[in-house]
mmCIF file of C-alpha atoms in Angstrom:
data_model
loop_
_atom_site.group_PDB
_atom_site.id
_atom_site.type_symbol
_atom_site.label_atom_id
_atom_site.label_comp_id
_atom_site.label_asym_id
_atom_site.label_seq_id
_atom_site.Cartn_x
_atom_site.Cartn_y
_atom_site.Cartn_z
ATOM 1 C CA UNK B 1 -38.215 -5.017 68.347
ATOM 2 C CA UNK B 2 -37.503 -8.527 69.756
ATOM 3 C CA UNK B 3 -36.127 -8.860 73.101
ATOM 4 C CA UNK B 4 -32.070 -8.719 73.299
ATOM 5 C CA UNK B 5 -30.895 -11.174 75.716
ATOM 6 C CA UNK B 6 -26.735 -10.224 76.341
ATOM 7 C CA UNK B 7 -24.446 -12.735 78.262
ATOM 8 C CA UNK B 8 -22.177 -11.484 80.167
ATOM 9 C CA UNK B 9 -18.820 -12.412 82.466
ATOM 10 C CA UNK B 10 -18.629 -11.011 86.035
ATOM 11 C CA UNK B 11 -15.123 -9.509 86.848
ATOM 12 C CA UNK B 12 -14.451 -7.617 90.166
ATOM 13 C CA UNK B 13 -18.321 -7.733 90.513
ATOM 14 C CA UNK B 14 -18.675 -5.687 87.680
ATOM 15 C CA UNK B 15 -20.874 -6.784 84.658
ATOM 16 C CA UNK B 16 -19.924 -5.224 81.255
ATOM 17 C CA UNK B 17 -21.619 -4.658 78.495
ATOM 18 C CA UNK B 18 -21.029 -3.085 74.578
ATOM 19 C CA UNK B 19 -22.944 -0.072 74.483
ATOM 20 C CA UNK B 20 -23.453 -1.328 71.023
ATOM 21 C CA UNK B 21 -25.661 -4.238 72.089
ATOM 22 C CA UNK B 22 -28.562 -1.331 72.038
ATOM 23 C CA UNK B 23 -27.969 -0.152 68.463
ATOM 24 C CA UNK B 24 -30.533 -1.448 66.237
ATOM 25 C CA UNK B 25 -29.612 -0.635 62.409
ATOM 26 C CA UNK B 26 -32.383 -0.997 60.213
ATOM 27 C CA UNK B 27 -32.561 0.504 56.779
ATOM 28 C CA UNK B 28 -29.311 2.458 56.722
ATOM 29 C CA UNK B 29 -30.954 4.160 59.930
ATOM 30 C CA UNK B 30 -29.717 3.923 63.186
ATOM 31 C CA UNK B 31 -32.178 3.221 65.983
ATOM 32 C CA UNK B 32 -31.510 1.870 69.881
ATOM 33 C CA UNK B 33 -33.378 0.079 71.747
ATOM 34 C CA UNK B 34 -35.096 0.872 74.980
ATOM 35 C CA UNK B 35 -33.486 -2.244 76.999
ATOM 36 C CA UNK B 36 -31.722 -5.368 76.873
ATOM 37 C CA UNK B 37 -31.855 -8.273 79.143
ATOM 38 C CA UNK B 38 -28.050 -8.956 80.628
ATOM 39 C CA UNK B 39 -27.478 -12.834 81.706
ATOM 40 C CA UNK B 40 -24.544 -14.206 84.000
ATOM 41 C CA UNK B 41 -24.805 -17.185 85.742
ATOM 42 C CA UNK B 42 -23.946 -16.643 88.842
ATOM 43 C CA UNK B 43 -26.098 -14.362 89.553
ATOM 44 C CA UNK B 44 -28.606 -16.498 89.086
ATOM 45 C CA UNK B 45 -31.515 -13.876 88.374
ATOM 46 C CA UNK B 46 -31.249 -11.875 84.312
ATOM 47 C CA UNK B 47 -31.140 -7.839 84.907
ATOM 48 C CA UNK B 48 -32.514 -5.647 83.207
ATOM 49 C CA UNK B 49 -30.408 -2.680 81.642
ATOM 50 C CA UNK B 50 -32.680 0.404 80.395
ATOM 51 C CA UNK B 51 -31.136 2.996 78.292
ATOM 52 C CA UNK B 52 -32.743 6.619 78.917
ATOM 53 C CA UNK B 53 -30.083 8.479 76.732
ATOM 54 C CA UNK B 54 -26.978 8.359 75.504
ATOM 55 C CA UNK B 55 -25.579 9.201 79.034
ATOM 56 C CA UNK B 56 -27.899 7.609 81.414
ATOM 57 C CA UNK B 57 -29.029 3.396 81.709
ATOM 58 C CA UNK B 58 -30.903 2.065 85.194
ATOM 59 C CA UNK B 59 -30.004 -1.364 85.791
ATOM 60 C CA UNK B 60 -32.745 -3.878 88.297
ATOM 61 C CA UNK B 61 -32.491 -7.645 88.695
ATOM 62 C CA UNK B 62 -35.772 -8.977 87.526
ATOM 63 C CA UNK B 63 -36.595 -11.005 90.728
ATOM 64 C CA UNK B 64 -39.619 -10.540 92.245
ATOM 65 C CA UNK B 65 -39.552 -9.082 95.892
ATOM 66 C CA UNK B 66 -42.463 -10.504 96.993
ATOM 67 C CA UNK B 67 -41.426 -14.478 96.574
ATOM 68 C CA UNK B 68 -38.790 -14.154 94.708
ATOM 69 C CA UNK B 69 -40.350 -15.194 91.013
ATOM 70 C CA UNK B 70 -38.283 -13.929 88.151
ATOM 71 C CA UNK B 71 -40.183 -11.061 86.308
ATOM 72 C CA UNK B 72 -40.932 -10.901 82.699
ATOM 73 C CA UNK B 73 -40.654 -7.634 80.596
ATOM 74 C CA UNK B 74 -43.544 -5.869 79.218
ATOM 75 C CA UNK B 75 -42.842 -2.776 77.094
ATOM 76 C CA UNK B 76 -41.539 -0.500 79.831
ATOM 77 C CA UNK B 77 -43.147 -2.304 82.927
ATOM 78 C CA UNK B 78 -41.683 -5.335 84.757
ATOM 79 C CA UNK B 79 -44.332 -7.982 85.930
ATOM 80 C CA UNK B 80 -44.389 -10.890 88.116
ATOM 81 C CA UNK B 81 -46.523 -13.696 86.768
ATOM 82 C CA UNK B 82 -46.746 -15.683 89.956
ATOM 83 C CA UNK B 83 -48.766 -12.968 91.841
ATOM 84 C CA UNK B 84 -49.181 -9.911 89.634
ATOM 85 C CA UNK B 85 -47.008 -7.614 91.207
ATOM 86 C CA UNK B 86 -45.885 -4.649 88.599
ATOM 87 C CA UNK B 87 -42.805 -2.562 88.878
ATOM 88 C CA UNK B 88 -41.685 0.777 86.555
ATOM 89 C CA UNK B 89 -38.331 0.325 84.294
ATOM 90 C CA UNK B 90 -36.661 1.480 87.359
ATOM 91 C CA UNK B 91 -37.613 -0.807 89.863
ATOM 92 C CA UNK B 92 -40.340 1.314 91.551
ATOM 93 C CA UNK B 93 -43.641 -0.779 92.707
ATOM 94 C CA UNK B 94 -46.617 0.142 90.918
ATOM 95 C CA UNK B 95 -48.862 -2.711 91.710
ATOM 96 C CA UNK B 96 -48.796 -5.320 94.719
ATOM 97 C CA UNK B 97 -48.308 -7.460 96.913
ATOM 98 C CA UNK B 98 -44.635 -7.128 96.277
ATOM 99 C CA UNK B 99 -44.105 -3.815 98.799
ATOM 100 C CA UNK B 100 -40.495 -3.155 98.302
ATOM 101 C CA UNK B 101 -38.368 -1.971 94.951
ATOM 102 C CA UNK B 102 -36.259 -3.984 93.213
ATOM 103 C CA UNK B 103 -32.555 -4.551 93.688
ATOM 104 C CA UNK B 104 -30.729 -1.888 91.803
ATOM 105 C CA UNK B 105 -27.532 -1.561 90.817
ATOM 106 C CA UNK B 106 -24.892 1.329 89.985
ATOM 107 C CA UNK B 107 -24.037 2.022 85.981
ATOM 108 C CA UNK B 108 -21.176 3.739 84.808
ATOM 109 C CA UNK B 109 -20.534 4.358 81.619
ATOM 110 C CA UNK B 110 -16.862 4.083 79.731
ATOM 111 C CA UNK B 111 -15.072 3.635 76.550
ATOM 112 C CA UNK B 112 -18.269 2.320 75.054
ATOM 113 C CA UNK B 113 -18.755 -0.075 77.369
ATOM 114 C CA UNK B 114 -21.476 -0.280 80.323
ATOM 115 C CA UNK B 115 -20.364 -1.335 83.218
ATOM 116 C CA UNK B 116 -23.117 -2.673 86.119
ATOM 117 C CA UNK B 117 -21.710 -2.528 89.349
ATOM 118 C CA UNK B 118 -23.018 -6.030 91.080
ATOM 119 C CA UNK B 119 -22.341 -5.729 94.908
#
């Protein structure tokens, strides 16, 4: 599936997003997809919202911690084209010379919308 980029408005440093914006329907069938890419500009970095069930979504900002380069999304790993660094769909380094995890953020879910806690 292509990638779904999502804008978003920032109120009471809270992103928000339709739970909906995951639903692919194809065929009559209904499928979700694993991620989607949530934009605001003030944040000045995209995040990246993963959806592991129904019940449970991990949301990173894709900037590099290394220098700071925003990270591109491959499949289910996060990479850093300026140096090469590699991070899981959570934020966890799997490849340096970025040493530290990403910048994380809380994710509540409610009346079928996400909500990303940006603090």
């Amino acid at each position: 599936t292509p990638m779904k980029y999502v804008e978003s408005g920032l109120e009471n440093n809270y992103l928000t997003v339709p739970a909906a914006e995951f639903i692919i329907s194809k065929d009559r069938r209904v499928k979700y997809r694993k991620y989607i890419i949530v934009r605001n500009e003030k944040i000045g970095y995209p995040v990246f919202l993963y959806r592991f069930n129904e019940n449970e979504y991990h949301a990173v900002l894709l900037r590099c911690t290394h220098q700071g380069t925003e990270l591109t999304v491959n499949g289910d790993m996060l990479t850093c084209s300026a140096h090469g660094s590699e991070f899981s769909n959570q934020g966890i380094v799997i490849t340096g010379p970025a040493d530290k995890d990403l910048t994380s953020y809380p994710v509540t879910f409610e009346n079928d919308f996400i909500k990303i806690k940006i603090s």
